[in-house]
PDB file of C-alpha atoms in Angstrom:
ATOM      1  CA  VAL A   1      18.905  18.146 -10.978  1.00 85.00           C
ATOM      2  CA  PHE A   2      17.253  19.565 -14.109  1.00 90.00           C
ATOM      3  CA  ARG A   3      16.754  23.294 -14.790  1.00 91.00           C
ATOM      4  CA  PRO A   4      14.023  23.514 -17.565  1.00 93.00           C
ATOM      5  CA  GLY A   5      14.275  27.351 -17.779  1.00 92.00           C
ATOM      6  CA  GLU A   6      17.879  27.026 -19.093  1.00 92.00           C
ATOM      7  CA  PHE A   7      16.585  24.839 -21.949  1.00 92.00           C
ATOM      8  CA  GLY A   8      13.751  27.268 -22.958  1.00 93.00           C
ATOM      9  CA  ALA A   9      10.818  26.312 -20.856  1.00 95.00           C
ATOM     10  CA  ASP A  10       8.558  29.279 -20.082  1.00 94.00           C
ATOM     11  CA  ILE A  11       6.473  27.669 -17.399  1.00 94.00           C
ATOM     12  CA  VAL A  12       7.486  24.852 -15.136  1.00 95.00           C
ATOM     13  CA  VAL A  13       5.017  22.707 -13.016  1.00 95.00           C
ATOM     14  CA  HIS A  14       6.226  20.875 -10.101  1.00 93.00           C
ATOM     15  CA  SER A  15       4.538  18.262  -7.919  1.00 95.00           C
ATOM     16  CA  THR A  16       5.842  19.372  -4.575  1.00 95.00           C
ATOM     17  CA  SER A  17       4.534  16.101  -3.125  1.00 95.00           C
ATOM     18  CA  LYS A  18       7.715  14.447  -4.345  1.00 96.00           C
ATOM     19  CA  PHE A  19      11.292  15.358  -3.883  1.00 96.00           C
ATOM     20  CA  ILE A  20      10.565  18.987  -2.684  1.00 96.00           C
ATOM     21  CA  ASN A  21       8.494  17.693   0.274  1.00 96.00           C
ATOM     22  CA  GLY A  22      10.759  14.631   0.475  1.00 95.00           C
ATOM     23  CA  HIS A  23       8.883  12.756   3.242  1.00 94.00           C
ATOM     24  CA  GLY A  24       5.485  11.819   1.787  1.00 93.00           C
ATOM     25  CA  THR A  25       3.689  13.874   4.265  1.00 94.00           C
ATOM     26  CA  ALA A  26       1.777  16.430   2.089  1.00 94.00           C
ATOM     27  CA  ILE A  27       0.151  16.947  -1.367  1.00 94.00           C
ATOM     28  CA  GLY A  28       0.814  20.072  -3.291  1.00 93.00           C
ATOM     29  CA  GLY A  29       2.138  21.641  -6.424  1.00 93.00           C
ATOM     30  CA  ALA A  30       3.980  24.697  -7.697  1.00 92.00           C
ATOM     31  CA  ILE A  31       3.955  26.799 -10.953  1.00 92.00           C
ATOM     32  CA  VAL A  32       7.180  28.615 -11.829  1.00 93.00           C
ATOM     33  CA  ASP A  33       7.452  31.440 -14.506  1.00 93.00           C
ATOM     34  CA  THR A  34      11.042  31.192 -15.703  1.00 92.00           C
ATOM     35  CA  GLY A  35      10.980  34.740 -17.025  1.00 88.00           C
ATOM     36  CA  ASN A  36      11.765  33.579 -20.571  1.00 91.00           C
ATOM     37  CA  TYR A  37       8.447  34.672 -22.093  1.00 91.00           C
ATOM     38  CA  ASP A  38       7.418  38.278 -22.927  1.00 90.00           C
ATOM     39  CA  TRP A  39       3.808  38.526 -21.803  1.00 89.00           C
ATOM     40  CA  ARG A  40       3.516  41.839 -23.367  1.00 87.00           C
ATOM     41  CA  ARG A  41       3.531  40.263 -26.841  1.00 85.00           C
ATOM     42  CA  GLY A  42       1.624  37.003 -26.258  1.00 81.00           C
ATOM     43  CA  PRO A  43      -1.749  36.079 -27.593  1.00 89.00           C
ATOM     44  CA  PHE A  44      -3.237  35.849 -24.048  1.00 87.00           C
ATOM     45  CA  ASP A  45      -5.489  39.062 -23.847  1.00 87.00           C
ATOM     46  CA  GLU A  46      -6.000  39.045 -20.050  1.00 86.00           C
ATOM     47  CA  ILE A  47      -2.349  38.484 -19.309  1.00 89.00           C
ATOM     48  CA  ARG A  48      -1.105  40.858 -21.802  1.00 88.00           C
ATOM     49  CA  ASP A  49      -3.370  43.684 -20.373  1.00 86.00           C
ATOM     50  CA  VAL A  50      -1.887  42.939 -16.933  1.00 87.00           C
ATOM     51  CA  SER A  51       1.568  42.993 -18.171  1.00 88.00           C
ATOM     52  CA  GLN A  52       1.384  46.724 -18.633  1.00 84.00           C
ATOM     53  CA  ARG A  53       1.623  47.217 -14.947  1.00 85.00           C
ATOM     54  CA  ALA A  54       2.974  43.861 -13.693  1.00 86.00           C
ATOM     55  CA  GLY A  55       5.701  43.376 -16.341  1.00 86.00           C
ATOM     56  CA  GLN A  56       7.442  39.983 -16.276  1.00 86.00           C
ATOM     57  CA  LEU A  57       5.359  38.953 -13.257  1.00 88.00           C
ATOM     58  CA  ALA A  58       2.052  39.277 -15.277  1.00 91.00           C
ATOM     59  CA  PHE A  59       1.489  35.446 -15.464  1.00 92.00           C
ATOM     60  CA  LEU A  60       2.101  34.984 -11.694  1.00 92.00           C
ATOM     61  CA  TRP A  61      -0.229  38.095 -11.051  1.00 90.00           C
ATOM     62  CA  TYR A  62      -2.960  36.263 -13.068  1.00 89.00           C
ATOM     63  CA  LEU A  63      -2.509  33.068 -11.348  1.00 89.00           C
ATOM     64  CA  ARG A  64      -2.696  34.800  -7.861  1.00 88.00           C
ATOM     65  CA  ASN A  65      -5.780  36.990  -8.705  1.00 85.00           C
ATOM     66  CA  VAL A  66      -7.764  34.457 -10.695  1.00 82.00           C
ATOM     67  CA  ILE A  67      -6.628  30.929  -9.820  1.00 80.00           C
ATOM     68  CA  TYR A  68      -5.688  31.390  -6.213  1.00 82.00           C
ATOM     69  CA  ARG A  69      -8.038  34.175  -4.951  1.00 81.00           C
ATOM     70  CA  ASP A  70     -11.188  33.519  -7.141  1.00 80.00           C
ATOM     71  CA  LEU A  71     -11.082  29.822  -7.575  1.00 79.00           C
ATOM     72  CA  GLY A  72      -9.339  28.818  -4.371  1.00 77.00           C
ATOM     73  CA  GLY A  73      -6.460  26.752  -5.775  1.00 78.00           C
ATOM     74  CA  CYS A  74      -4.232  27.252  -2.705  1.00 83.00           C
ATOM     75  CA  PRO A  75      -2.594  24.738  -0.420  1.00 87.00           C
ATOM     76  CA  ALA A  76      -3.452  24.334   3.395  1.00 90.00           C
ATOM     77  CA  PRO A  77      -1.114  26.186   5.704  1.00 93.00           C
ATOM     78  CA  MET A  78       0.297  23.145   7.124  1.00 96.00           C
ATOM     79  CA  ASN A  79       1.091  21.782   3.674  1.00 95.00           C
ATOM     80  CA  SER A  80       2.908  24.946   2.795  1.00 95.00           C
ATOM     81  CA  PHE A  81       4.949  24.614   6.018  1.00 96.00           C
ATOM     82  CA  LEU A  82       5.986  21.048   5.182  1.00 97.00           C
ATOM     83  CA  MET A  83       6.964  21.971   1.655  1.00 96.00           C
ATOM     84  CA  LEU A  84       9.094  24.914   2.823  1.00 96.00           C
ATOM     85  CA  GLN A  85      10.654  22.703   5.497  1.00 95.00           C
ATOM     86  CA  GLY A  86      11.658  20.136   2.755  1.00 96.00           C
ATOM     87  CA  LEU A  87      13.164  22.861   0.675  1.00 95.00           C
ATOM     88  CA  GLU A  88      15.710  23.410   3.489  1.00 97.00           C
ATOM     89  CA  THR A  89      17.243  19.927   2.846  1.00 97.00           C
ATOM     90  CA  LEU A  90      16.438  19.461  -0.885  1.00 96.00           C
ATOM     91  CA  PRO A  91      20.001  19.915  -2.277  1.00 95.00           C
ATOM     92  CA  ALA A  92      21.503  17.500   0.265  1.00 97.00           C
ATOM     93  CA  ARG A  93      18.845  14.915  -0.162  1.00 97.00           C
ATOM     94  CA  MET A  94      18.868  15.124  -3.976  1.00 96.00           C
ATOM     95  CA  ALA A  95      22.668  14.484  -3.929  1.00 96.00           C
ATOM     96  CA  ARG A  96      22.107  11.390  -1.727  1.00 98.00           C
ATOM     97  CA  HIS A  97      19.175  10.113  -3.943  1.00 98.00           C
ATOM     98  CA  CYS A  98      21.310  10.300  -7.065  1.00 97.00           C
ATOM     99  CA  GLU A  99      24.280   8.754  -5.414  1.00 97.00           C
ATOM    100  CA  ASN A 100      22.351   5.745  -3.983  1.00 98.00           C
ATOM    101  CA  ALA A 101      20.317   5.302  -7.191  1.00 98.00           C
ATOM    102  CA  GLU A 102      23.531   5.015  -9.305  1.00 97.00           C
ATOM    103  CA  ARG A 103      25.190   2.636  -6.937  1.00 98.00           C
ATOM    104  CA  LEU A 104      22.049   0.473  -6.722  1.00 99.00           C
ATOM    105  CA  ALA A 105      21.697   0.430 -10.420  1.00 98.00           C
ATOM    106  CA  GLN A 106      25.215  -0.717 -10.837  1.00 98.00           C
ATOM    107  CA  PHE A 107      24.734  -3.461  -8.178  1.00 98.00           C
ATOM    108  CA  LEU A 108      21.501  -4.684  -9.882  1.00 98.00           C
ATOM    109  CA  GLN A 109      23.124  -4.684 -13.364  1.00 98.00           C
ATOM    110  CA  SER A 110      25.804  -7.165 -12.027  1.00 97.00           C
ATOM    111  CA  HIS A 111      23.307  -9.445 -10.268  1.00 98.00           C
ATOM    112  CA  PRO A 112      22.783 -12.710 -12.283  1.00 97.00           C
ATOM    113  CA  ASN A 113      19.042 -12.857 -11.284  1.00 97.00           C
ATOM    114  CA  VAL A 114      18.174  -9.491 -12.594  1.00 98.00           C
ATOM    115  CA  ALA A 115      17.156  -9.603 -16.234  1.00 97.00           C
ATOM    116  CA  TRP A 116      17.594  -5.851 -16.827  1.00 97.00           C
ATOM    117  CA  VAL A 117      18.092  -2.410 -15.401  1.00 98.00           C
ATOM    118  CA  ASN A 118      17.062   0.994 -16.798  1.00 97.00           C
ATOM    119  CA  TYR A 119      18.865   3.895 -15.338  1.00 97.00           C
ATOM    120  CA  PRO A 120      20.397   6.750 -17.332  1.00 96.00           C
ATOM    121  CA  GLY A 121      23.459   6.961 -15.267  1.00 95.00           C
ATOM    122  CA  LEU A 122      24.678   3.481 -16.281  1.00 96.00           C
ATOM    123  CA  GLU A 123      27.478   3.364 -18.891  1.00 94.00           C
ATOM    124  CA  THR A 124      25.362   1.010 -20.984  1.00 94.00           C
ATOM    125  CA  SER A 125      22.391   3.262 -21.058  1.00 94.00           C
ATOM    126  CA  ASN A 126      21.371   4.805 -24.366  1.00 92.00           C
ATOM    127  CA  PHE A 127      20.502   8.021 -22.424  1.00 92.00           C
ATOM    128  CA  ARG A 128      23.630   8.379 -20.569  1.00 92.00           C
ATOM    129  CA  ASP A 129      25.041  11.267 -22.696  1.00 92.00           C
ATOM    130  CA  ARG A 130      21.795  13.121 -22.655  1.00 91.00           C
ATOM    131  CA  ALA A 131      21.457  12.724 -19.019  1.00 91.00           C
ATOM    132  CA  ALA A 132      24.922  14.119 -18.417  1.00 89.00           C
ATOM    133  CA  LYS A 133      23.933  17.193 -20.533  1.00 89.00           C
ATOM    134  CA  LEU A 134      20.594  17.882 -18.994  1.00 91.00           C
ATOM    135  CA  PHE A 135      21.123  16.725 -15.355  1.00 89.00           C
ATOM    136  CA  ALA A 136      24.554  18.369 -14.561  1.00 84.00           C
ATOM    137  CA  GLY A 137      26.317  15.008 -14.216  1.00 84.00           C
ATOM    138  CA  ARG A 138      23.587  13.300 -12.194  1.00 90.00           C
ATOM    139  CA  ALA A 139      20.895  10.948 -13.297  1.00 94.00           C
ATOM    140  CA  GLY A 140      18.128  11.222 -10.648  1.00 94.00           C
ATOM    141  CA  GLY A 141      16.770   9.001  -7.990  1.00 96.00           C
ATOM    142  CA  LEU A 142      14.450   6.652 -10.161  1.00 97.00           C
ATOM    143  CA  LEU A 143      15.270   3.403 -11.833  1.00 98.00           C
ATOM    144  CA  THR A 144      13.375   0.373 -13.104  1.00 98.00           C
ATOM    145  CA  LEU A 145      14.466  -3.265 -13.196  1.00 98.00           C
ATOM    146  CA  GLY A 146      13.050  -6.618 -14.601  1.00 98.00           C
ATOM    147  CA  LEU A 147      13.184  -9.903 -12.828  1.00 96.00           C
ATOM    148  CA  GLY A 148      11.946 -12.109 -15.805  1.00 95.00           C
ATOM    149  CA  ASP A 149       8.240 -12.363 -15.084  1.00 96.00           C
ATOM    150  CA  LYS A 150       5.340 -11.022 -13.116  1.00 96.00           C
ATOM    151  CA  GLN A 151       5.372 -13.564 -10.417  1.00 97.00           C
ATOM    152  CA  LYS A 152       9.053 -13.004  -9.655  1.00 98.00           C
ATOM    153  CA  ALA A 153       8.421  -9.194  -9.581  1.00 98.00           C
ATOM    154  CA  PHE A 154       5.641  -9.733  -6.998  1.00 98.00           C
ATOM    155  CA  LYS A 155       7.641 -12.045  -4.892  1.00 98.00           C
ATOM    156  CA  PHE A 156      10.537  -9.619  -4.916  1.00 98.00           C
ATOM    157  CA  ILE A 157       8.341  -6.740  -3.805  1.00 98.00           C
ATOM    158  CA  ASP A 158       6.733  -8.818  -1.047  1.00 98.00           C
ATOM    159  CA  SER A 159      10.236  -9.879   0.224  1.00 98.00           C
ATOM    160  CA  LEU A 160      11.542  -6.465   0.702  1.00 98.00           C
ATOM    161  CA  LYS A 161      11.827  -5.424   4.388  1.00 98.00           C
ATOM    162  CA  LEU A 162      13.400  -1.868   4.284  1.00 98.00           C
ATOM    163  CA  ALA A 163      11.869  -0.567   1.091  1.00 98.00           C
ATOM    164  CA  ARG A 164       8.189   0.006   1.013  1.00 97.00           C
ATOM    165  CA  ASN A 165       5.527  -0.912  -1.627  1.00 97.00           C
ATOM    166  CA  LEU A 166       4.120   2.479  -2.426  1.00 95.00           C
ATOM    167  CA  ALA A 167       3.285   4.314  -5.554  1.00 92.00           C
ATOM    168  CA  ASN A 168       4.784   7.596  -4.449  1.00 93.00           C
ATOM    169  CA  LEU A 169       8.193   8.767  -5.372  1.00 95.00           C
ATOM    170  CA  GLY A 170      10.859  11.182  -4.273  1.00 96.00           C
ATOM    171  CA  ASP A 171      10.432  10.088  -0.656  1.00 96.00           C
ATOM    172  CA  ALA A 172      13.341   9.895   1.914  1.00 97.00           C
ATOM    173  CA  LYS A 173      12.432   6.191   2.163  1.00 98.00           C
ATOM    174  CA  THR A 174      13.119   3.789  -0.699  1.00 98.00           C
ATOM    175  CA  LEU A 175       9.815   2.923  -2.503  1.00 98.00           C
ATOM    176  CA  VAL A 176       8.944   0.186  -5.053  1.00 98.00           C
ATOM    177  CA  VAL A 177       5.920  -0.293  -7.164  1.00 98.00           C
ATOM    178  CA  HIS A 178       4.820  -2.803  -9.908  1.00 98.00           C
ATOM    179  CA  PRO A 179       3.598  -0.262 -12.581  1.00 96.00           C
ATOM    180  CA  ALA A 180       1.665  -2.641 -14.773  1.00 95.00           C
ATOM    181  CA  SER A 181      -0.751  -3.633 -12.008  1.00 95.00           C
ATOM    182  CA  THR A 182      -1.037  -0.287 -10.192  1.00 95.00           C
ATOM    183  CA  ILE A 183      -0.330   3.061 -12.006  1.00 93.00           C
ATOM    184  CA  PHE A 184      -1.127   1.689 -15.422  1.00 94.00           C
ATOM    185  CA  HIS A 185      -3.592  -0.964 -14.559  1.00 93.00           C
ATOM    186  CA  GLU A 186      -6.403   0.316 -16.811  1.00 92.00           C
ATOM    187  CA  PHE A 187      -4.259  -0.085 -20.076  1.00 94.00           C
ATOM    188  CA  ASP A 188      -4.283  -3.398 -22.167  1.00 93.00           C
ATOM    189  CA  ALA A 189      -1.223  -5.354 -23.187  1.00 91.00           C
ATOM    190  CA  ASP A 190      -0.736  -3.517 -26.472  1.00 93.00           C
ATOM    191  CA  GLU A 191      -0.928  -0.129 -24.750  1.00 95.00           C
ATOM    192  CA  LEU A 192       1.472  -1.166 -22.007  1.00 93.00           C
ATOM    193  CA  GLY A 193       3.816  -2.439 -24.703  1.00 93.00           C
ATOM    194  CA  SER A 194       3.763   0.852 -26.598  1.00 94.00           C
ATOM    195  CA  MET A 195       4.725   2.613 -23.311  1.00 94.00           C
ATOM    196  CA  GLY A 196       7.450   0.183 -22.528  1.00 93.00           C
ATOM    197  CA  ILE A 197       5.674  -1.139 -19.411  1.00 95.00           C
ATOM    198  CA  THR A 198       6.382  -4.837 -18.873  1.00 96.00           C
ATOM    199  CA  ASP A 199       4.871  -7.434 -16.489  1.00 95.00           C
ATOM    200  CA  ASP A 200       8.214  -8.039 -14.816  1.00 96.00           C
ATOM    201  CA  MET A 201       8.974  -4.309 -14.380  1.00 97.00           C
ATOM    202  CA  VAL A 202       9.628  -2.916 -10.824  1.00 98.00           C
ATOM    203  CA  ARG A 203       9.936   0.839 -10.397  1.00 98.00           C
ATOM    204  CA  VAL A 204      12.232   1.992  -7.599  1.00 99.00           C
ATOM    205  CA  SER A 205      12.365   5.483  -6.007  1.00 98.00           C
ATOM    206  CA  VAL A 206      15.721   5.163  -4.290  1.00 99.00           C
ATOM    207  CA  GLY A 207      15.795   6.775  -0.848  1.00 98.00           C
ATOM    208  CA  ILE A 208      18.476   8.355   1.384  1.00 98.00           C
ATOM    209  CA  GLU A 209      19.069   5.462   3.665  1.00 98.00           C
ATOM    210  CA  GLY A 210      22.571   4.096   4.087  1.00 98.00           C
ATOM    211  CA  PHE A 211      23.458   2.451   0.806  1.00 98.00           C
ATOM    212  CA  GLU A 212      24.577  -0.873   2.398  1.00 98.00           C
ATOM    213  CA  ASP A 213      21.146  -1.178   3.985  1.00 98.00           C
ATOM    214  CA  ILE A 214      19.380  -0.592   0.574  1.00 99.00           C
ATOM    215  CA  LYS A 215      21.657  -3.162  -1.113  1.00 98.00           C
ATOM    216  CA  ALA A 216      21.339  -5.816   1.539  1.00 98.00           C
ATOM    217  CA  ASP A 217      17.500  -5.520   1.448  1.00 98.00           C
ATOM    218  CA  PHE A 218      17.517  -5.776  -2.344  1.00 99.00           C
ATOM    219  CA  GLU A 219      19.945  -8.641  -2.360  1.00 98.00           C
ATOM    220  CA  GLN A 220      17.843 -10.880  -0.033  1.00 98.00           C
ATOM    221  CA  ALA A 221      14.616  -9.978  -1.869  1.00 98.00           C
ATOM    222  CA  ILE A 222      16.112 -10.956  -5.260  1.00 98.00           C
ATOM    223  CA  GLU A 223      17.314 -14.282  -3.763  1.00 97.00           C
ATOM    224  CA  ARG A 224      13.883 -15.078  -2.529  1.00 95.00           C
ATOM    225  CA  ALA A 225      12.111 -13.998  -5.922  1.00 91.00           C
TER     226      ALA A 225
END
C-alpha cells in the first residue's frame, strides 16, 4: 500500500508478523535497503569500508555478517517458510483488507449508536487527501471507532462472534482490541489523551472474510453494547 522508498526513506523496517505473514502464525521482521543512500559517503566507517567492494549492498552485507552471522539475529526456518508463503498472496489479501475496511468504516459512520469513526478513506477524514497521495488510492486495513464510553466498548468486544479479541493486526481474520486497557495500559490519563487514546476507542484490524459476515457481526455487537 505504501512505498517508503519513493518518498525518500533509506531503510525500511517491516514487522513480517503482520500483513506479510497474514495469518498470525509466526513472528519475524525484515530490513530493506531501498538503494537511496550512498554508503560510500556516509559517516558510518565500518559500512563505508565495506562499500568499496559491496557497493550499494554494503549495508545489507554489514547486517548479514555482523547482525545475522555474529549476533544470531535470524528467523527460524519454519518462520521463514511461513513468511514466504504469505508473500505469495499479499497483493490479493491487501486489496481485500482495504476494501473491507473502507466498507466497514462507511457502515459504522452511518450507525446511530457509533459515536465516531477514524479511517483515512472516509470522505470526512482530515487525512483523506494525504492517504490518497501516499497509499495509491487505498487507505489500509485498520480503523478505530468509539462507542461513547469504556463499558460500551467492552460490551461490544465481548459480543462479537466472528471477530476476535486479539492485539495482533494484519491477520486474515478480523481482530479487535481495546487499546487503552491493553497496548497502552501503562500510561496515565494525560498521556493517553496526548496520544489520542480514549476510553471508548476500539481498534479494528479488518480481515478478508466476506464483508456481509463482518457487517452482521459488528451490527449485532453494537446493538448489544
